Tab-separated table of C-alpha atoms in Angstrom:
chain	number	residue	atom	x	y	z
A	203	MET	CA	2.119	25.573	0.517
A	204	ILE	CA	2.355	22.135	2.191
A	205	TYR	CA	-1.295	21.483	1.318
A	206	VAL	CA	-0.666	22.158	-2.367
A	207	GLN	CA	2.358	19.833	-2.254
A	208	LEU	CA	0.328	17.105	-0.524
A	209	PHE	CA	-2.524	17.455	-2.995
A	210	CYS	CA	-0.228	17.370	-6.040
A	211	ALA	CA	1.841	14.431	-4.755
A	212	PHE	CA	-1.238	12.332	-4.027
A	213	PHE	CA	-3.037	13.469	-7.185
A	214	HIS	CA	-0.052	12.095	-9.136
A	215	THR	CA	-0.200	8.872	-7.119
A	216	GLY	CA	-3.944	8.511	-7.663
A	217	LEU	CA	-3.586	9.194	-11.365
A	218	PHE	CA	-0.930	6.575	-12.061
A	219	ALA	CA	-1.331	3.905	-9.353
A	220	VAL	CA	-3.571	1.559	-11.307
A	221	GLY	CA	-4.452	-1.635	-9.441
A	222	GLY	CA	-5.500	-0.642	-5.961
A	223	GLY	CA	-3.779	0.231	-2.710
A	224	LEU	CA	-0.720	-1.950	-3.133
A	225	ALA	CA	0.023	-0.205	-6.411
A	226	THR	CA	0.493	3.057	-4.471
A	227	ILE	CA	3.479	1.674	-2.536
A	228	PRO	CA	6.127	2.343	-5.218
A	229	PHE	CA	4.834	5.906	-5.478
A	230	LEU	CA	4.980	6.291	-1.695
A	231	LYS	CA	8.561	4.973	-1.630
A	232	HIS	CA	9.488	7.563	-4.225
A	233	MET	CA	7.596	10.232	-2.262
A	234	ALA	CA	9.478	9.337	0.930
A	235	GLU	CA	12.825	9.670	-0.845
A	236	ASN	CA	11.975	12.989	-2.508
A	237	THR	CA	10.040	14.832	0.193
A	238	GLY	CA	11.349	13.486	3.491
A	239	TRP	CA	7.788	13.448	4.820
A	240	PHE	CA	8.309	9.929	6.161
A	241	THR	CA	10.989	7.257	6.293
A	242	GLN	CA	11.008	3.772	4.778
A	243	THR	CA	10.423	2.378	8.286
A	244	GLN	CA	7.402	4.638	8.714
A	245	LEU	CA	6.192	3.440	5.307
A	246	ALA	CA	6.278	-0.145	6.579
A	247	ASP	CA	4.263	0.948	9.630
A	248	MET	CA	1.858	2.806	7.350
A	249	ILE	CA	1.288	-0.294	5.287
A	250	ALA	CA	0.606	-2.365	8.405
A	251	VAL	CA	-1.834	0.196	9.809
A	252	SER	CA	-3.538	0.717	6.438
A	253	GLU	CA	-3.961	-3.017	5.873
A	254	SER	CA	-5.427	-3.570	9.331
A	255	THR	CA	-7.905	-0.679	9.344
A	256	PRO	CA	-11.201	-0.560	7.476
A	257	GLY	CA	-11.259	1.128	4.110
A	258	PRO	CA	-9.183	1.131	0.951
A	259	MET	CA	-5.480	0.771	1.642
A	260	GLY	CA	-4.373	3.599	-0.666
A	261	VAL	CA	-6.823	6.041	0.901
A	262	ASN	CA	-5.768	4.977	4.395
A	263	MET	CA	-2.108	5.566	3.534
A	264	ALA	CA	-2.840	8.979	1.991
A	265	THR	CA	-4.760	9.947	5.113
A	266	TYR	CA	-1.946	8.676	7.339
A	267	VAL	CA	0.759	10.604	5.455
A	268	GLY	CA	-1.344	13.757	5.276
A	269	TYR	CA	-2.053	13.604	9.003
A	270	THR	CA	1.618	12.988	9.812
A	271	VAL	CA	2.748	15.905	7.659
A	272	ALA	CA	0.049	18.517	8.346
A	273	GLY	CA	-2.538	17.242	10.838
A	274	ILE	CA	-6.223	16.840	10.017
A	275	PRO	CA	-6.254	19.397	7.175
A	276	GLY	CA	-3.275	17.559	5.658
A	277	ALA	CA	-5.090	14.226	5.979
A	278	VAL	CA	-8.123	15.612	4.160
A	279	THR	CA	-5.964	17.269	1.476
A	280	ALA	CA	-3.920	14.125	0.756
A	281	THR	CA	-7.025	11.937	0.673
A	282	VAL	CA	-8.864	14.297	-1.675
A	283	GLY	CA	-5.743	14.493	-3.857
A	284	LEU	CA	-5.597	10.697	-4.127
A	285	ILE	CA	-9.258	10.159	-5.014
A	286	THR	CA	-9.729	13.151	-7.342
A	287	PRO	CA	-8.209	11.484	-10.456
A	288	SER	CA	-10.485	8.454	-10.021
A	289	ILE	CA	-13.546	10.646	-9.673
A	290	ILE	CA	-12.637	12.650	-12.782
A	291	ILE	CA	-11.931	9.523	-14.830
A	292	ILE	CA	-15.139	7.824	-13.691
A	293	LEU	CA	-17.197	10.892	-14.559
A	294	ILE	CA	-15.642	11.032	-18.033
A	295	ILE	CA	-16.172	7.306	-18.590
A	296	ALA	CA	-19.753	7.517	-17.360
A	297	ARG	CA	-20.396	10.306	-19.839
A	298	PHE	CA	-19.164	8.238	-22.767
A	299	LEU	CA	-19.973	4.754	-21.459
A	300	VAL	CA	-21.869	3.643	-24.517
A	301	LYS	CA	-18.979	4.498	-26.846
A	302	PHE	CA	-16.358	2.994	-24.525
A	303	ARG	CA	-18.215	-0.245	-24.016
A	304	THR	CA	-17.790	-1.360	-27.609
A	305	ASN	CA	-14.525	0.404	-28.487
A	306	ARG	CA	-11.750	-2.067	-29.350
A	307	ILE	CA	-8.996	0.468	-28.555
A	308	VAL	CA	-10.275	1.043	-25.028
A	309	ASP	CA	-10.643	-2.699	-24.546
A	310	SER	CA	-7.047	-3.149	-25.698
A	311	VAL	CA	-5.810	-0.413	-23.359
A	312	PHE	CA	-7.415	-2.130	-20.362
A	313	TYR	CA	-6.047	-5.455	-21.545
A	314	GLY	CA	-2.572	-3.903	-21.561
A	315	LEU	CA	-3.064	-2.299	-18.151
A	316	ARG	CA	-3.665	-5.662	-16.472
A	317	PRO	CA	-0.047	-6.894	-16.650
A	318	ALA	CA	1.252	-3.439	-15.696
A	319	SER	CA	-1.037	-3.435	-12.687
A	320	CYS	CA	0.116	-6.934	-11.701
A	321	ALA	CA	3.761	-5.861	-12.001
A	322	MET	CA	3.173	-2.815	-9.793
A	323	ILE	CA	1.434	-4.949	-7.172
A	324	ALA	CA	4.270	-7.510	-7.303
A	325	ALA	CA	6.823	-4.708	-6.904
A	326	ALA	CA	4.858	-3.412	-3.935
A	327	GLY	CA	4.804	-6.886	-2.395
A	328	ILE	CA	8.557	-7.220	-2.813
A	329	SER	CA	8.999	-3.772	-1.262
A	330	VAL	CA	6.884	-4.722	1.739
A	331	VAL	CA	8.831	-7.940	2.232
A	332	SER	CA	12.167	-6.160	1.971
A	333	LEU	CA	11.040	-3.435	4.392
A	334	ALA	CA	9.718	-5.915	6.929
A	335	LEU	CA	12.176	-8.796	6.727
A	336	VAL	CA	15.479	-7.294	5.600
A	337	ASP	CA	17.341	-4.290	7.014
A	338	LEU	CA	19.700	-3.177	4.254
A	339	LYS	CA	21.238	-0.505	6.486
A	340	ALA	CA	22.236	-3.001	9.190
A	341	PRO	CA	25.586	-4.754	9.408
A	342	ILE	CA	25.784	-8.025	7.445
A	343	GLU	CA	25.231	-10.193	10.539
A	344	GLU	CA	21.967	-8.336	11.252
A	345	LEU	CA	20.818	-8.090	7.639
A	346	PHE	CA	17.886	-10.470	8.080
A	347	GLN	CA	15.201	-9.699	10.656
A	348	TRP	CA	14.942	-13.302	11.858
A	349	LYS	CA	12.159	-12.790	14.401
A	350	TYR	CA	9.970	-11.276	11.680
A	351	ILE	CA	10.905	-13.972	9.188
A	352	VAL	CA	9.875	-16.594	11.759
A	353	LEU	CA	6.591	-14.748	12.393
A	354	ALA	CA	5.912	-14.595	8.632
A	355	ALA	CA	6.665	-18.329	8.295
A	356	VAL	CA	4.327	-19.168	11.194
A	357	ILE	CA	1.523	-17.076	9.711
A	358	LEU	CA	2.085	-18.654	6.295
A	359	ALA	CA	1.870	-22.132	7.841
A	360	LEU	CA	-1.238	-21.229	9.859
A	361	THR	CA	-3.056	-19.745	6.874
A	362	ARG	CA	-2.044	-22.288	4.234
A	363	TRP	CA	-1.218	-25.703	5.676
A	364	ILE	CA	-2.630	-26.177	9.179
A	365	LYS	CA	-6.235	-27.222	8.730
A	366	PRO	CA	-7.827	-25.924	11.989
A	367	THR	CA	-6.453	-22.392	11.485
A	368	LYS	CA	-6.687	-22.256	7.697
A	369	LYS	CA	-10.258	-20.977	7.673
A	370	LEU	CA	-9.913	-18.389	10.441
A	371	HIS	CA	-10.781	-14.830	9.543
A	372	PRO	CA	-7.755	-12.703	8.543
A	373	ILE	CA	-8.452	-10.302	11.415
A	374	VAL	CA	-7.392	-13.076	13.813
A	375	PHE	CA	-3.945	-13.161	12.204
A	376	ILE	CA	-3.730	-9.367	12.064
A	377	ALA	CA	-4.621	-9.112	15.762
A	378	GLY	CA	-2.198	-11.915	16.656
A	379	SER	CA	0.582	-10.244	14.691
A	380	ALA	CA	-0.151	-6.942	16.428
A	381	VAL	CA	0.147	-8.656	19.823
A	382	VAL	CA	3.442	-10.272	18.807
A	383	GLY	CA	4.684	-6.891	17.535
A	384	ILE	CA	3.815	-5.278	20.857
A	385	LEU	CA	5.617	-8.051	22.721
A	386	TYR	CA	8.660	-7.574	20.465
A	387	GLY	CA	8.600	-3.834	21.127
A	388	VAL	CA	7.910	-3.914	24.871
A	389	PHE	CA	10.008	-6.884	25.918
A	390	GLY	CA	12.615	-6.756	23.162
A	391	ILE	CA	12.059	-10.417	22.348
């Protein structure tokens, strides 16, 4: 039964999360609240792992959740559930490509989807920031996660304003952040 639930949950996510991996985050937040398969903190970890591993972020997160919930078969089920809507839609579009290419209605639909996709990605970004930098369950004096805010500010400065580090590959910053996270965890800095 868990495999059917995983497939259906991720099929729904894959069907409506237009705009890439970040657009799946609001669906995953909702999934966490409704199923209890993972917590908001685990979602933040999922995002970090999915962003730092090769492959599409949404697929990585589906695989991660599926594996956490039901092992390797769960990982495969969730991943297949997420990608199935895209495959179906692409096959349908490929079949009628000539008609779709010149259809004003279809062009208008995609034009309308762009702002919706941007809004979903912005909402996902805000969710990630709130998960990583603010702990709403903490007492007021511990509301802001200052060490993570400082780390985010340093990375922003290194990637945007400091010339020697501006052109470094993103993996350098991901690896550096992972090292800092380990130091935070091990030494409680």
